[in-house]
mmCIF file of C-alpha atoms in Angstrom:
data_model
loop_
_atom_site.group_PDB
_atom_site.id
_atom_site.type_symbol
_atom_site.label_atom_id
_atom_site.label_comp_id
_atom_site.label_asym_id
_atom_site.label_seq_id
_atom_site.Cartn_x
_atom_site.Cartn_y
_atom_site.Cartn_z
ATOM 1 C CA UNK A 26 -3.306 -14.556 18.856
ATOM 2 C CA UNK A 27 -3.930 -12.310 15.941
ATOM 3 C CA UNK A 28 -1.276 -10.095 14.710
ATOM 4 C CA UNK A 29 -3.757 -6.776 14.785
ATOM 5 C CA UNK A 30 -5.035 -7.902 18.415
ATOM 6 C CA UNK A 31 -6.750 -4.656 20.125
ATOM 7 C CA UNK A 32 -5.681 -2.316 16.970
ATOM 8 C CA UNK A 33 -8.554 0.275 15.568
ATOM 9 C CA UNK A 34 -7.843 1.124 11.713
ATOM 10 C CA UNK A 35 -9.348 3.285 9.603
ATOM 11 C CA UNK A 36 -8.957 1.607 5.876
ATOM 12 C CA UNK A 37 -9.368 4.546 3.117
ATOM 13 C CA UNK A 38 -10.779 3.426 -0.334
ATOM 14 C CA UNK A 39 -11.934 0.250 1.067
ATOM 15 C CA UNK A 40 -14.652 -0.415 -1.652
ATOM 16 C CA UNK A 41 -12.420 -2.384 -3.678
ATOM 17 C CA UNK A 42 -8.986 -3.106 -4.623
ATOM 18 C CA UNK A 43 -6.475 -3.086 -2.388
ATOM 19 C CA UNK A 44 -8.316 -1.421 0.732
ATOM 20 C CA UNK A 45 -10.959 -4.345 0.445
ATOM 21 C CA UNK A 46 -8.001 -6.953 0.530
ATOM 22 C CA UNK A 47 -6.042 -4.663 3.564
ATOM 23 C CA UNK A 48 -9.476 -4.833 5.489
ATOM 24 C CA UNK A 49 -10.199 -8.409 5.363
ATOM 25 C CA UNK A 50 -6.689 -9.141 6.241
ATOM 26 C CA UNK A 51 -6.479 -6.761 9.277
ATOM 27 C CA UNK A 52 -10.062 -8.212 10.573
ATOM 28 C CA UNK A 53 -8.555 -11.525 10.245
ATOM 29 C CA UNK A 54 -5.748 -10.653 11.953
ATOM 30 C CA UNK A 55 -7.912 -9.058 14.892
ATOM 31 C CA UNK A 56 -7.976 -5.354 14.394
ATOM 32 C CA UNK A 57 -11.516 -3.508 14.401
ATOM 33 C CA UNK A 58 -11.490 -1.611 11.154
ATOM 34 C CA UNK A 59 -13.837 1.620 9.913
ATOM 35 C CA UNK A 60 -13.937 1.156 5.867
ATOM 36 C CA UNK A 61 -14.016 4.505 4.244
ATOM 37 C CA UNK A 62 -14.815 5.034 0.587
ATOM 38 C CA UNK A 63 -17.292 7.390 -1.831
ATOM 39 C CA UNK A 64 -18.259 3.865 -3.022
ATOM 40 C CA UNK A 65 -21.072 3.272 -0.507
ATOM 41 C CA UNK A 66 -22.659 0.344 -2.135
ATOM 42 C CA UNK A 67 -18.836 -1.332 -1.974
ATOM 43 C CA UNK A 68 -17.516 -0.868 1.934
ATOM 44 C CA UNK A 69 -21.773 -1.481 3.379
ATOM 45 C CA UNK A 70 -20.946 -4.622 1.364
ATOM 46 C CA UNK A 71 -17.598 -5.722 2.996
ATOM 47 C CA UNK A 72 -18.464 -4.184 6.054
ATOM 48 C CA UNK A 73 -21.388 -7.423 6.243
ATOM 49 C CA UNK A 74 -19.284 -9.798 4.807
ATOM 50 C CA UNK A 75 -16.676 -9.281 7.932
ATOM 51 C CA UNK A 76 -19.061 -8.309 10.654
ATOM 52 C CA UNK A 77 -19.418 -6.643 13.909
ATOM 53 C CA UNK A 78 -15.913 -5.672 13.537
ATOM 54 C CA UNK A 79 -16.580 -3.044 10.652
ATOM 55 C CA UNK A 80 -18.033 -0.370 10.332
ATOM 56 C CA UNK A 81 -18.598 1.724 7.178
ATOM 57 C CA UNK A 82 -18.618 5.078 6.284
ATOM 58 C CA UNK A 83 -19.282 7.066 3.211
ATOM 59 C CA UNK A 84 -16.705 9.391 3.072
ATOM 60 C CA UNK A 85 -14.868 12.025 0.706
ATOM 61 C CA UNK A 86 -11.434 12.192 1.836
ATOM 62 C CA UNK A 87 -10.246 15.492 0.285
ATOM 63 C CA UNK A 88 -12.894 16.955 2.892
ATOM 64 C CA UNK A 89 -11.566 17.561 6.608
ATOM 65 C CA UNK A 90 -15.071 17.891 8.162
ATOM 66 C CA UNK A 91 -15.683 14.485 6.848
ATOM 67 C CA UNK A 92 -11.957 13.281 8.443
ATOM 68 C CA UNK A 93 -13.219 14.468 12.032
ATOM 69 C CA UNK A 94 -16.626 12.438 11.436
ATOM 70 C CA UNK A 95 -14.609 9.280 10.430
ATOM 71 C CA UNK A 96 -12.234 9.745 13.691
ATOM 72 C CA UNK A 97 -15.140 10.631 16.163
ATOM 73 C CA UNK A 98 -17.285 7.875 14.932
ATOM 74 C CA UNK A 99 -14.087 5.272 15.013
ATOM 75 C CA UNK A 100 -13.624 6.476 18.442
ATOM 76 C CA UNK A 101 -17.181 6.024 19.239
ATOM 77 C CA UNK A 102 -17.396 2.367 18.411
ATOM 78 C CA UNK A 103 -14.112 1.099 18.676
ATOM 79 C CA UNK A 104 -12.081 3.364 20.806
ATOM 80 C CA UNK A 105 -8.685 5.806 19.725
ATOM 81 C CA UNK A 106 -7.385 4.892 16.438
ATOM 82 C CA UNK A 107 -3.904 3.002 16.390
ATOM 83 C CA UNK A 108 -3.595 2.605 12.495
ATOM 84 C CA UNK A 109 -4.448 4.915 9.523
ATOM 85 C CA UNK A 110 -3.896 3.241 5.424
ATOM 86 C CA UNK A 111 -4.333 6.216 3.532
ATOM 87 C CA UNK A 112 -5.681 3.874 0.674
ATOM 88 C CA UNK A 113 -7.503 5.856 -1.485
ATOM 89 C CA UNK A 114 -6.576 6.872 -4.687
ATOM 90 C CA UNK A 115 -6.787 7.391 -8.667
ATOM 91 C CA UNK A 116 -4.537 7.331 -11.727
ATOM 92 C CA UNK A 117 -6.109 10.369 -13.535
ATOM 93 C CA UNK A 118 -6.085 10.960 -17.217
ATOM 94 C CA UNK A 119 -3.032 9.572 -18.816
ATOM 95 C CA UNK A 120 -1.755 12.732 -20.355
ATOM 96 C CA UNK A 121 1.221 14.283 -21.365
ATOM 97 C CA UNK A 122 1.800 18.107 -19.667
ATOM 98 C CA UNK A 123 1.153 20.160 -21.848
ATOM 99 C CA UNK A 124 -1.947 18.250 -22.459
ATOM 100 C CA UNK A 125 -3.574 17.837 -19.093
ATOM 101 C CA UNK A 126 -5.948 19.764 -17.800
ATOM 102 C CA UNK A 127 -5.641 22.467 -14.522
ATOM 103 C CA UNK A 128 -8.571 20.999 -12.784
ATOM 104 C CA UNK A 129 -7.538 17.475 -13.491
ATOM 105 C CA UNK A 130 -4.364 17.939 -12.329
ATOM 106 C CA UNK A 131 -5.732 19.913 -9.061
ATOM 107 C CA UNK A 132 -7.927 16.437 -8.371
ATOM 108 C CA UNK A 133 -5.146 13.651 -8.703
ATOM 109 C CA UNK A 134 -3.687 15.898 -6.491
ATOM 110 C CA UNK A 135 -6.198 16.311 -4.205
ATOM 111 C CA UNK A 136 -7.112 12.604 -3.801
ATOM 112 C CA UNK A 137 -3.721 10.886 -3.559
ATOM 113 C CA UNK A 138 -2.064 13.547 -2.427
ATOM 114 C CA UNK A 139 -3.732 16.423 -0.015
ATOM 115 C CA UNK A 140 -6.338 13.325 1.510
ATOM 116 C CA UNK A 141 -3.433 11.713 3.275
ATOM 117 C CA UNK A 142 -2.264 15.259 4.810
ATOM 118 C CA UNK A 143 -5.624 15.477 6.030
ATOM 119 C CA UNK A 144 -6.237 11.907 7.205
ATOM 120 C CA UNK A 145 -2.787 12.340 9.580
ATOM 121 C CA UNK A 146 -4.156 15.538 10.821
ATOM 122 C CA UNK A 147 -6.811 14.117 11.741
ATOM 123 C CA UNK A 148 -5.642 10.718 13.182
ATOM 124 C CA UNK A 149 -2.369 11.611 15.174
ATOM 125 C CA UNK A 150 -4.594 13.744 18.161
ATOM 126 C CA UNK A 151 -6.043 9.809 18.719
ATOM 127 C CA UNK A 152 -3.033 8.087 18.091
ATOM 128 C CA UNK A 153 -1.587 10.378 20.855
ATOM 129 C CA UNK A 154 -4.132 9.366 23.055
ATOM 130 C CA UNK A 155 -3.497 5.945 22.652
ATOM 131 C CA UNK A 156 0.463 6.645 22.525
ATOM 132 C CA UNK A 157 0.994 4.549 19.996
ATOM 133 C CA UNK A 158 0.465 4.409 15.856
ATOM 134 C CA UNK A 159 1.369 3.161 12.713
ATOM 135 C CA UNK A 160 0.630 5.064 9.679
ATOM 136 C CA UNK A 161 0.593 3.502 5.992
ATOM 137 C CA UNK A 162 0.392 5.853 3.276
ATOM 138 C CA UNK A 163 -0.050 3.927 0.191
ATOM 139 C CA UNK A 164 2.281 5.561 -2.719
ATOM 140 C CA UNK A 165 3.452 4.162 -6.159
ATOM 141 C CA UNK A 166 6.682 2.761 -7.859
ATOM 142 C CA UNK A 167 5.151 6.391 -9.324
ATOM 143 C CA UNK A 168 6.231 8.291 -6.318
ATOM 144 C CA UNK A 169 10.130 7.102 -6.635
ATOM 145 C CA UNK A 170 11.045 7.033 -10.813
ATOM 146 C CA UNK A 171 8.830 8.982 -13.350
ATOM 147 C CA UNK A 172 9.339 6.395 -16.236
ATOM 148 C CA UNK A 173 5.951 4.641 -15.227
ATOM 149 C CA UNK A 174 5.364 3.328 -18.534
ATOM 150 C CA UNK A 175 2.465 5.960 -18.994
ATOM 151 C CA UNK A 176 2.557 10.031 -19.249
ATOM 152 C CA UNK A 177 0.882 11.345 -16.210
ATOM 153 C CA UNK A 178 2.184 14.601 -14.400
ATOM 154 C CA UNK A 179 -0.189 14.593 -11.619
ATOM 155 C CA UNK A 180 -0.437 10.948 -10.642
ATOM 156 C CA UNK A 181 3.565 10.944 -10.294
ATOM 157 C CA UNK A 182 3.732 14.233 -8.784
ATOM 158 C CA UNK A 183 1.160 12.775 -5.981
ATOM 159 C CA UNK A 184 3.161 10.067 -5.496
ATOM 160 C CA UNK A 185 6.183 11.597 -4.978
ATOM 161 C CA UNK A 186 4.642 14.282 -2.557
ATOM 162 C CA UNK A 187 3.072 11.184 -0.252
ATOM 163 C CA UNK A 188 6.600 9.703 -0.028
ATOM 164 C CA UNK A 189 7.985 12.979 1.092
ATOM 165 C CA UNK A 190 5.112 13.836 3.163
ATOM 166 C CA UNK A 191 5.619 10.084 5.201
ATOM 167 C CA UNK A 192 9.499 11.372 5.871
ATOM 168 C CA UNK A 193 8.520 14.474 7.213
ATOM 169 C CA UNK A 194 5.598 13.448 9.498
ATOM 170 C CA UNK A 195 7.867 10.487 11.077
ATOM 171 C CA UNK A 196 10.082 12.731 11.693
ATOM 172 C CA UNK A 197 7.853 15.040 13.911
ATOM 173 C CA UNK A 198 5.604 11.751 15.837
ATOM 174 C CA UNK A 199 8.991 9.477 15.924
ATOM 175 C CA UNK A 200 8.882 10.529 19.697
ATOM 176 C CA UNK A 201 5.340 10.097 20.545
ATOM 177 C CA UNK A 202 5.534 6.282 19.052
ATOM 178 C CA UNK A 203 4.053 7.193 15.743
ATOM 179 C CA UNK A 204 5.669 5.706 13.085
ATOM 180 C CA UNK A 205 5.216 6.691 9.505
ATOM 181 C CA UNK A 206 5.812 4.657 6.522
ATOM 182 C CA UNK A 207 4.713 4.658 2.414
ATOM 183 C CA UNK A 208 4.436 1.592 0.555
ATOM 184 C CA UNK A 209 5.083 1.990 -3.080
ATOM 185 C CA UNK A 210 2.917 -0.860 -5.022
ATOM 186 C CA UNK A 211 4.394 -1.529 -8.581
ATOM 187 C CA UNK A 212 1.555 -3.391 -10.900
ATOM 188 C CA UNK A 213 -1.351 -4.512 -9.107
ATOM 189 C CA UNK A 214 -4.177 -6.764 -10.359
ATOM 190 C CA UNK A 215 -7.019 -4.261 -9.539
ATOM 191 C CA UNK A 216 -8.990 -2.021 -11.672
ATOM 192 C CA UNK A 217 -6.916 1.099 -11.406
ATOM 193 C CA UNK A 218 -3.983 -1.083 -13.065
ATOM 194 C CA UNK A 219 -6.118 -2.782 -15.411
ATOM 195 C CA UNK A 220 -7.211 0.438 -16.812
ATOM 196 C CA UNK A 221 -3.939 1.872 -16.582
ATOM 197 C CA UNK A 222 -2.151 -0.834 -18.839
ATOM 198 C CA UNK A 223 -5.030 -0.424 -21.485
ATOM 199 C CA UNK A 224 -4.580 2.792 -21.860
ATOM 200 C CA UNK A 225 -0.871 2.792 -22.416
ATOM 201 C CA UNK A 226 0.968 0.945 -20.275
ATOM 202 C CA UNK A 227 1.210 -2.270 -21.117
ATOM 203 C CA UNK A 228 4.796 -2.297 -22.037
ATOM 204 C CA UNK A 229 6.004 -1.726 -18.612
ATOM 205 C CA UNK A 230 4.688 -5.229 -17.923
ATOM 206 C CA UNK A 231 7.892 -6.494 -19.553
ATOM 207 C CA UNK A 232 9.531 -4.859 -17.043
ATOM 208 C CA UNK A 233 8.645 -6.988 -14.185
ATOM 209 C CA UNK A 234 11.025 -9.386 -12.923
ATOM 210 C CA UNK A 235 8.152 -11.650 -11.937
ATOM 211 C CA UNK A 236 6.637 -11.440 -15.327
ATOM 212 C CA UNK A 237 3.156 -11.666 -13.774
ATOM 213 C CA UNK A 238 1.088 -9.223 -11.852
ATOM 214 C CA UNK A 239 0.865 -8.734 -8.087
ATOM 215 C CA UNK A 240 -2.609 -9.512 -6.568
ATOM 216 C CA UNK A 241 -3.928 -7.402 -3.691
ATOM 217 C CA UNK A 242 -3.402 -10.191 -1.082
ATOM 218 C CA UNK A 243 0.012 -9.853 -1.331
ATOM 219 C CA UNK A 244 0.530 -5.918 -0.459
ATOM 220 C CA UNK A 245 -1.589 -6.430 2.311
ATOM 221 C CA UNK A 246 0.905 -8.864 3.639
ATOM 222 C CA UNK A 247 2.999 -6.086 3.682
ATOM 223 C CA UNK A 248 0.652 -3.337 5.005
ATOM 224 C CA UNK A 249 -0.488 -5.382 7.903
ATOM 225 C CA UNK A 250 3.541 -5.969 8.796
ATOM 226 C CA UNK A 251 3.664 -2.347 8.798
ATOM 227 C CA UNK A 252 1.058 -1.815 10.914
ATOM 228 C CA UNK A 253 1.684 -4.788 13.089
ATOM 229 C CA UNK A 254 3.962 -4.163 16.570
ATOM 230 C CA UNK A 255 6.315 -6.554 14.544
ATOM 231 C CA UNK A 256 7.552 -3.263 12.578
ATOM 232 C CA UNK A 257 7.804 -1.581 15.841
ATOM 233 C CA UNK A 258 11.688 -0.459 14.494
ATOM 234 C CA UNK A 259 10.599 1.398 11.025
ATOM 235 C CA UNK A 260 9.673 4.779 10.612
ATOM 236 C CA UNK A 261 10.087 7.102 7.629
ATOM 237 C CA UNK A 262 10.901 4.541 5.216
ATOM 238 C CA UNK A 263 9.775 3.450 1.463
ATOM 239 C CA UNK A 264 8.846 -0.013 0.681
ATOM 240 C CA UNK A 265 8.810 -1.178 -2.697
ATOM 241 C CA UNK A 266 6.611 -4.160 -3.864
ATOM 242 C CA UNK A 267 7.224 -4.127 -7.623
ATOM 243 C CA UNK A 268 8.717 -7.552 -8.918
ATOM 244 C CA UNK A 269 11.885 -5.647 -9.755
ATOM 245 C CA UNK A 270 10.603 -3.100 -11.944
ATOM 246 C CA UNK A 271 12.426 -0.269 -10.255
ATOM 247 C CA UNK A 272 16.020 -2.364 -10.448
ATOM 248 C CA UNK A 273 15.894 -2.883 -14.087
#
């Protein structure tokens, strides 16, 4: 029996990365998944590679018209949605603040940060159908210390806002059976972090207990937990998958 038996996700930023590994693992696992991403070419892709039990959609999600297309068309061909990773996500220019740009800033903000207020908006009204939901809201080691090894305002300022936003929204679906929880990757192996550590922040790598990388795989393992029944008893909580780097 899989572990996602009879769940319906919704995967943002599936095109690569980490929402590609989080969707093979949950179709694996036995969940139907919708992969969402402005990278069409990347989740039509996956969505072949794991078959009739994906579906992909291009999608923008700092739009909420495009949020209620996702959920009806989820609905459509898998029924209500039980699980939501609010994947998606950049870095943003590595700049110090007095140095970044207004617009910039106003982007980071509105992909890591305003996209997962809109993808529970428009998730919980099916989850509450269903009564039942788990909601993953991918954050950073970013969103709990600002020494990230890098300068970057808006990218921490994201972060930190998708932690608090997690604690908040458990809070207020806690009773329906909608649990809430951020994961808070430290130094992935995925083009985001490769880019990152070029551009500066390479000597947070000596930071890491582990003295390696993470690969994608293994934050999955700890998304799918989350939005497994076997978490059925956390809600509103931060989990850190970081080697260490936040305890040194």
């Amino acid at each position: 029996m899989g572990r996602l038996d009879g769940k319906v996700a919704i995967i943002t930023g599936a095109g690569r990365g980490m929402g590609a590994s989080h969707a093979r693992r949950f179709v694996a696992e036995g969940a139907k998944v919708v992969l969402t991403d402005v990278n069409a070419d990347g989740i039509k892709t996956l969505a072949r590679e794991l078959g009739e039990n994906a579906l992909a959609i291009e999608h923008d999600v700092t739009r909420a018209d495009g949020w209620a297309r996702v959920v009806e068309k989820a609905e459509s061909a898998f029924g209500n949605v039980t699980v939501l990773v609010n994947n998606a996500g950049i870095l943003g220019p590595i700049a110090k603040t007095v140095d970044l740009a207004e617009d910039e800033y106003y982007r980071v903000c509105a992909i890591n940060q305003h996209s997962q207020f809109l993808g529970m908006k428009a998730v919980i009204p099916s989850m509450q159908k269903a009564r039942i939901g788990s909601i993953v809201n991918i954050s950073s080691l970013a969103g709990l210390r600002a020494n990230y090894g890098f300068p970057s305002l808006a990218y921490v300022a994201s972060k930190f806002a998708s932690r608090g936003m997690t604690k908040a929204t458990a809070q207020e679906y806690g009773p329906e059976n909608i649990r809430v929880n951020s994961v808070h990757p430290g130094f992935i192996n995925t083009p985001m972090m490769v880019e990152a550590t070029d551009e500066g922040g390479g000597e947070a790598l000596s930071h890491i207990f582990l003295q390696r990388l993470a690969e994608p795989d293994e934050v999955s393992s700890l998304v799918l937990f989350l939005a497994s029944d076997e978490s059925s008893y956390i809600t509103g909580a931060e989990h850190k998958i970081d080697a260490g780097m936040s305890a040194g």
